[in-house]
PDB file of C-alpha atoms in Angstrom:
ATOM      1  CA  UNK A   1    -128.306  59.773  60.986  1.00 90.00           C
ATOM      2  CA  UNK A   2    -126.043  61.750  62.077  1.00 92.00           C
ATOM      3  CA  UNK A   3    -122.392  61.877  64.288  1.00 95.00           C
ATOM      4  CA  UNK A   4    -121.148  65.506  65.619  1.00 94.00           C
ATOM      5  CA  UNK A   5    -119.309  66.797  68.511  1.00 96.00           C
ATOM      6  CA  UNK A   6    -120.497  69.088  71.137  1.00 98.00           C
ATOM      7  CA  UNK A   7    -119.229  72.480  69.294  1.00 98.00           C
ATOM      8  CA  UNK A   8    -121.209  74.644  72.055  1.00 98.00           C
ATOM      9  CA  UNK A   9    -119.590  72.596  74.967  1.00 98.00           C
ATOM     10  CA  UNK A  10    -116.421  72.449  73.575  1.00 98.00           C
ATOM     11  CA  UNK A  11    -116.352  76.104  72.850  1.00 98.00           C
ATOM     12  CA  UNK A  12    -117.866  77.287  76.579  1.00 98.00           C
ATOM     13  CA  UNK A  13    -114.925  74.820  78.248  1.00 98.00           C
ATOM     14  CA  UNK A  14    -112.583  76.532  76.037  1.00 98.00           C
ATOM     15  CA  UNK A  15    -113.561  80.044  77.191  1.00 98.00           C
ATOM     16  CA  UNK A  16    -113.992  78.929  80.915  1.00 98.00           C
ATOM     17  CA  UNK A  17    -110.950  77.755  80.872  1.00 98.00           C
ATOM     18  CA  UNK A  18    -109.309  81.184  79.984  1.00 98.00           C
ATOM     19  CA  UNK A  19    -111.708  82.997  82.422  1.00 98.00           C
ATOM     20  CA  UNK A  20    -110.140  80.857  85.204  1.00 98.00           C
ATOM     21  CA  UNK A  21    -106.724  82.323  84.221  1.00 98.00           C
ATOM     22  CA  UNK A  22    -107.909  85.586  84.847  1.00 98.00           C
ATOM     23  CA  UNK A  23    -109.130  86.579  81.490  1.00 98.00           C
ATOM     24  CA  UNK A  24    -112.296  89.260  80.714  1.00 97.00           C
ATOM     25  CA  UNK A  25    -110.995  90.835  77.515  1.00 98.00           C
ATOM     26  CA  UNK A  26    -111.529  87.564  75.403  1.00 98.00           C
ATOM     27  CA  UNK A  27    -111.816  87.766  71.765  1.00 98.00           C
ATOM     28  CA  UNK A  28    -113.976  85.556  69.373  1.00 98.00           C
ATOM     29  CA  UNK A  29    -112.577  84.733  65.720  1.00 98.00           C
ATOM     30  CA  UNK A  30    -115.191  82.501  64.137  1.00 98.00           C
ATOM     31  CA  UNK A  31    -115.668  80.345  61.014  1.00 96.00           C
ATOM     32  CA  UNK A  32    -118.752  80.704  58.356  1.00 96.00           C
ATOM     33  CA  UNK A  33    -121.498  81.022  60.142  1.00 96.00           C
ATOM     34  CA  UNK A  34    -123.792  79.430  57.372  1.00 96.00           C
ATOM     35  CA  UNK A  35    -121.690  76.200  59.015  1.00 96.00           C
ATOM     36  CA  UNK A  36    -123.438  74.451  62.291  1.00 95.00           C
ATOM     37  CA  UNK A  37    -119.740  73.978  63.829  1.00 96.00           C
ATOM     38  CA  UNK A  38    -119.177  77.768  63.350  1.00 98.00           C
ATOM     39  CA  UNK A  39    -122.409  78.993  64.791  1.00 98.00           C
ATOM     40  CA  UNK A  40    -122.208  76.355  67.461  1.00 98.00           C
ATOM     41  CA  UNK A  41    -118.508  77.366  68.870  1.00 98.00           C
ATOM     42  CA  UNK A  42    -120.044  81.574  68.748  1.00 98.00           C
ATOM     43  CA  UNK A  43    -122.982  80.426  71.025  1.00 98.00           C
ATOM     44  CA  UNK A  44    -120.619  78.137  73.122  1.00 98.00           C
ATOM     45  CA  UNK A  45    -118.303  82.086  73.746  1.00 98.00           C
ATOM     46  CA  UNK A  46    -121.256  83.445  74.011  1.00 98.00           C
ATOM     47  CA  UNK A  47    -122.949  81.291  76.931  1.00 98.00           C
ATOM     48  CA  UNK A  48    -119.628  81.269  78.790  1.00 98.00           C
ATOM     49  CA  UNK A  49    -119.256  84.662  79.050  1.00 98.00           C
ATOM     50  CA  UNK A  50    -122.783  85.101  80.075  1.00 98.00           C
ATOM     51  CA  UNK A  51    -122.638  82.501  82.559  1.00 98.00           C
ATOM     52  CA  UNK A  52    -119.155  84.424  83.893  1.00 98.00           C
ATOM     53  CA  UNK A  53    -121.139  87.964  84.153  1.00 98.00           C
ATOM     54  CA  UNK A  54    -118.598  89.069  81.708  1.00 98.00           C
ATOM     55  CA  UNK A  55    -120.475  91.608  78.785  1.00 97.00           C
ATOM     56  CA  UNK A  56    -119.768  90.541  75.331  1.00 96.00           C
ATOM     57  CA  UNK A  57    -118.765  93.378  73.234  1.00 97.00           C
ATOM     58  CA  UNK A  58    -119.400  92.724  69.660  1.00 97.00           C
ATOM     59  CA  UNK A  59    -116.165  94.595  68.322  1.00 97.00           C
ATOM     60  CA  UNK A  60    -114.692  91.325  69.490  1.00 98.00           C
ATOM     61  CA  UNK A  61    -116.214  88.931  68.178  1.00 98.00           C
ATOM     62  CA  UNK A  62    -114.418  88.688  64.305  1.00 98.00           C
ATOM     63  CA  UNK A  63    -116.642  86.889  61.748  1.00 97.00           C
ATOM     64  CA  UNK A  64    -114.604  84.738  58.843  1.00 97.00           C
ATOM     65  CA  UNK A  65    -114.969  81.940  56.147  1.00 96.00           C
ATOM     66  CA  UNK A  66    -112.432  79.682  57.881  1.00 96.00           C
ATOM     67  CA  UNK A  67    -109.418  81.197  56.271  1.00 96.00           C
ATOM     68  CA  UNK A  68    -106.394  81.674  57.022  1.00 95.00           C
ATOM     69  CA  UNK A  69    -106.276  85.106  55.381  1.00 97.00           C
ATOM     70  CA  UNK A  70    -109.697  86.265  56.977  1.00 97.00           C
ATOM     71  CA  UNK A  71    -107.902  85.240  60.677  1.00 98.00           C
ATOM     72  CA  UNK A  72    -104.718  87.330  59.597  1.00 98.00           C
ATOM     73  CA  UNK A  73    -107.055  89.954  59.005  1.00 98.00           C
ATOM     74  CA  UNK A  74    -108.949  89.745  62.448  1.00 98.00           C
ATOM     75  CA  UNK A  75    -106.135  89.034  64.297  1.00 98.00           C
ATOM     76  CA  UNK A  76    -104.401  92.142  62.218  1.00 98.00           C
ATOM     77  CA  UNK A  77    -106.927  94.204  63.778  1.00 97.00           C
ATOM     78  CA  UNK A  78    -107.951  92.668  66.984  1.00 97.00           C
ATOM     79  CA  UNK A  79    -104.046  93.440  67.873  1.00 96.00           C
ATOM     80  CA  UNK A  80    -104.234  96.736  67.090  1.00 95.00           C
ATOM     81  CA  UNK A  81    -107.620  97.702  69.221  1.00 96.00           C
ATOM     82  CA  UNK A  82    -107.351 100.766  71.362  1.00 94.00           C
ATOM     83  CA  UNK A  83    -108.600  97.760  74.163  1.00 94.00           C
ATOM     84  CA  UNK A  84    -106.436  95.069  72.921  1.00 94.00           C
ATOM     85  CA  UNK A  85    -107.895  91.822  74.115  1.00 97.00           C
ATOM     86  CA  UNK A  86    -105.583  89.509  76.166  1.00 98.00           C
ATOM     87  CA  UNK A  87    -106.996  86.012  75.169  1.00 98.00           C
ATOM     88  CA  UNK A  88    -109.041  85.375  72.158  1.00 98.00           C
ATOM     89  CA  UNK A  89    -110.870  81.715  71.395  1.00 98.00           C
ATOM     90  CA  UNK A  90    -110.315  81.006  67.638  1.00 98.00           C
ATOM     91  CA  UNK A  91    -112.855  78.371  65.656  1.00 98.00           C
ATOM     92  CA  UNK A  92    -110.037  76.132  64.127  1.00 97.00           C
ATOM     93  CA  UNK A  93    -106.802  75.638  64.944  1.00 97.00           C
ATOM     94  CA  UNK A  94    -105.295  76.334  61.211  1.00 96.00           C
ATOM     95  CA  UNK A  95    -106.751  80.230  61.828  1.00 97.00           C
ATOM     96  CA  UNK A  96    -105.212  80.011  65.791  1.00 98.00           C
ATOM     97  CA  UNK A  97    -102.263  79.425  64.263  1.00 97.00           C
ATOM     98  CA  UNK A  98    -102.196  82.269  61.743  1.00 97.00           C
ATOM     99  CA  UNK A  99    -103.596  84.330  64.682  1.00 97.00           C
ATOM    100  CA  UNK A 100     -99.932  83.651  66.583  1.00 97.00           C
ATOM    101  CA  UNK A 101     -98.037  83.824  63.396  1.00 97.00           C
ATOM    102  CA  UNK A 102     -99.217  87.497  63.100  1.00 97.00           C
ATOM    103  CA  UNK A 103     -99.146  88.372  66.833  1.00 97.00           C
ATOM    104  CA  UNK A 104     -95.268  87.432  66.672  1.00 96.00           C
ATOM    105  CA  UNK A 105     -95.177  89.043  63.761  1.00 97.00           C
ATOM    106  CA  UNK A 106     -96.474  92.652  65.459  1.00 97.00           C
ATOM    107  CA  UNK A 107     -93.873  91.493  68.368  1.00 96.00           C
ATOM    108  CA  UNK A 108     -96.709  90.174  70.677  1.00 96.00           C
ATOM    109  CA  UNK A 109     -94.984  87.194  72.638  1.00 97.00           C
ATOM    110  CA  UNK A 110     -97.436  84.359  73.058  1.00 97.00           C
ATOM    111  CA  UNK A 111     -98.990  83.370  75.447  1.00 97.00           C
ATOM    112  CA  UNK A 112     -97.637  86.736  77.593  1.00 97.00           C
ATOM    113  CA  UNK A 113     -99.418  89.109  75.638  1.00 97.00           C
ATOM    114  CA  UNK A 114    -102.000  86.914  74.212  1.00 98.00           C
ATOM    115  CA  UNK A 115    -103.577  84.060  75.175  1.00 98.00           C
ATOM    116  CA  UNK A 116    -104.857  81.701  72.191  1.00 98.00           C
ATOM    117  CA  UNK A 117    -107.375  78.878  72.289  1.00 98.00           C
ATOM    118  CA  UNK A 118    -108.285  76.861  68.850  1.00 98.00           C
ATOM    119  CA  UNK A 119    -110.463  74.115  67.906  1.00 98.00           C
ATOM    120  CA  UNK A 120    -109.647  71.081  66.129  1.00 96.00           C
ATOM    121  CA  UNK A 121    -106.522  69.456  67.879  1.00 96.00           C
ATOM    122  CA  UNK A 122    -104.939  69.720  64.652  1.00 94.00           C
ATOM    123  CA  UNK A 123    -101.137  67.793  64.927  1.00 93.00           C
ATOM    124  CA  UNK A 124     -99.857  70.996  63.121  1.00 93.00           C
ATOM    125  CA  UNK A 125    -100.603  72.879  66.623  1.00 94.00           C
ATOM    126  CA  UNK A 126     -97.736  71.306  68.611  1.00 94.00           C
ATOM    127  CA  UNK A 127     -94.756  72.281  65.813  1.00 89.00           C
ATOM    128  CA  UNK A 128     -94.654  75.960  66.379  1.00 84.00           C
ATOM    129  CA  UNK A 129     -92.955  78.115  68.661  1.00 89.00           C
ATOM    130  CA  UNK A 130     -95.816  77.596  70.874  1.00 96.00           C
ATOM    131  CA  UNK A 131     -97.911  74.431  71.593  1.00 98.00           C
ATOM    132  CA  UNK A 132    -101.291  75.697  70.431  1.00 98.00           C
ATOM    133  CA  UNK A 133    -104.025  74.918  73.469  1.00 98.00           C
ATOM    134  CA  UNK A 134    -107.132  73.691  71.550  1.00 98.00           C
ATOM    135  CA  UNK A 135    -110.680  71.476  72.159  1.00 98.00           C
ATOM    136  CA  UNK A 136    -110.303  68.209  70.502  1.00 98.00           C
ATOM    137  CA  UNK A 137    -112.358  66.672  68.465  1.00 96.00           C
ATOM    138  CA  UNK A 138    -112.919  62.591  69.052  1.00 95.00           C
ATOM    139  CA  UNK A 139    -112.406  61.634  65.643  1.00 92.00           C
ATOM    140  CA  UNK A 140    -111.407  58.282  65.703  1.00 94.00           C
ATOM    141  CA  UNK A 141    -114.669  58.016  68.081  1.00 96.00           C
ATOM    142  CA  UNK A 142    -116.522  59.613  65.414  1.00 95.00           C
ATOM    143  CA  UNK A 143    -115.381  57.398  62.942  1.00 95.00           C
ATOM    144  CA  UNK A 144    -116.449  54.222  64.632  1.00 96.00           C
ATOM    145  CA  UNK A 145    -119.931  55.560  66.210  1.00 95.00           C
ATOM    146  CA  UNK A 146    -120.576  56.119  62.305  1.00 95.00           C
ATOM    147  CA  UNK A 147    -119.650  52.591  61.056  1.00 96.00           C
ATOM    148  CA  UNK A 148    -121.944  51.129  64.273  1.00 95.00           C
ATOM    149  CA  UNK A 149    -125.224  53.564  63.109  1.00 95.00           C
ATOM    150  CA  UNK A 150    -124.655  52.423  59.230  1.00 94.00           C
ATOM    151  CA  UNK A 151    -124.938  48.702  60.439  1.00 95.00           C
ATOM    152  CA  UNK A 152    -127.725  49.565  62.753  1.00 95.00           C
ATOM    153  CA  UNK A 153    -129.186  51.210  59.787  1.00 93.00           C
ATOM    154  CA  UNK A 154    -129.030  48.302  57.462  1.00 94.00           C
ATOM    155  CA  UNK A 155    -130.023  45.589  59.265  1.00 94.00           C
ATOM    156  CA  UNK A 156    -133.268  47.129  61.059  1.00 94.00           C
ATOM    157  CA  UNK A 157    -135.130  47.877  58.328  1.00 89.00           C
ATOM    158  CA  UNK A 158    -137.204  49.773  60.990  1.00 93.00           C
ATOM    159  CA  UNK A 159    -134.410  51.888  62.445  1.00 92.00           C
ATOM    160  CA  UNK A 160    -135.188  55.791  62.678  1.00 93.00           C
ATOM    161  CA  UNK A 161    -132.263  58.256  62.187  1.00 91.00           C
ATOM    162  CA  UNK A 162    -130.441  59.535  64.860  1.00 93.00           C
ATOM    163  CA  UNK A 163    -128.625  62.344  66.087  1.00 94.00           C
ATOM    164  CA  UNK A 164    -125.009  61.281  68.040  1.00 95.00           C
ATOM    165  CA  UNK A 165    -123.376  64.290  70.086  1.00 96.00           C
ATOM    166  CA  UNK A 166    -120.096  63.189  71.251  1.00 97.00           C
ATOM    167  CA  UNK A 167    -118.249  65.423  74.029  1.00 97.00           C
ATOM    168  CA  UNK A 168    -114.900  67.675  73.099  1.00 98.00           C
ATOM    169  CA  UNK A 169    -111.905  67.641  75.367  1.00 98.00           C
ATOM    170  CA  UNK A 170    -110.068  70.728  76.336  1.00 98.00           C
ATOM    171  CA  UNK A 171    -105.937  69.891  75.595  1.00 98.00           C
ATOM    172  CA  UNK A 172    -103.911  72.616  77.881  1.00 98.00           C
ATOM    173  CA  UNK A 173    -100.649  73.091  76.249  1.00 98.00           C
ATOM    174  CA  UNK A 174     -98.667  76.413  75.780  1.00 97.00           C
ATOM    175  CA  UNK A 175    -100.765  78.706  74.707  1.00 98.00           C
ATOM    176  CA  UNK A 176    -102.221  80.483  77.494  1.00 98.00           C
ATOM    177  CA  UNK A 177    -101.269  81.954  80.734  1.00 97.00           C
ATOM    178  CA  UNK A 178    -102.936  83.977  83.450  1.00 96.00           C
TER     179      UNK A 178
END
């Protein structure tokens, strides 16, 4: 059996949310794509930009292990595109973060020059100088779906495994503006 979250949800809502701030040039920086989460949150920017009539260029859409170096790197050069984009939707909240370290860094103010999104709901997003806007996971949720399905598990000895999907939720903080 399984528990996961809705990575593709969570990852449209995300985008939606900074298309209904105004948003067209939005930028993708995503994890490993050998990982489900990773390829899950690309096809969730993907669908939402589709379903927006918004074309997806490919030069933004930055492809990373998860790191915090590879998002320096992306954000490094997503900053200094000829067609800067002005909101970008990060796959974890630990590379968001490096994303506005850097952006400050290049003297970008956040959210007025860039808008950032990440994933995770990581506490470490609300201590900078900027309350990082992210899709949380339900972890607590996740953690007590898992102990019901092991005791469903063990005492029917007929019980199939089973896929759980629970749903994300999109936490608007500071980190994005129209």
């Amino acid at each position: 059996s399984c528990i996961a979250v809705d990575n593709a949800g969570g990852a449209e809502e995300a985008v939606n949310y900074l298309i209904s701030l105004g948003h067209k040039r939005i930028a993708h920086i995503s994890g490993d794509l050998v990982t489900q989460a990773a390829t899950e949150r690309l096809e969730g920017y993907k669908c939402a930009l589709k379903k927006n009539n918004i074309p997806l260029k490919e030069e933004y859409i930055f492809k990373t292990d998860y790191s915090r170096g590879q998002a320096r790197l992306s954000a490094e050069k997503l900053i200094k595109m000829s067609e800067t984009p002005s909101a970008v939707f990060v796959a974890s909240d630990s590379m968001a973060l490096e994303v506005m370290a850097v952006a400050r860094e290049l003297g970008k103010e956040i959210p007025r020059d860039l808008s950032i999104v990440g994933f995770d709901d990581n506490p470490s997003g609300l201590y900078g100088p900027v309350a990082l806007t992210t899709v949380k996971q339900p972890l607590i949720k996740m953690a007590q779906e898992s102990v019901k399905e092991l005791n469903r598990l063990m005492t029917d000895k007929k019980a199939e495994a089973r896929k759980i999907v629970l749903p994300t939720e999109l936490i608007i903080r500071e980190s994005c503006q129209p």
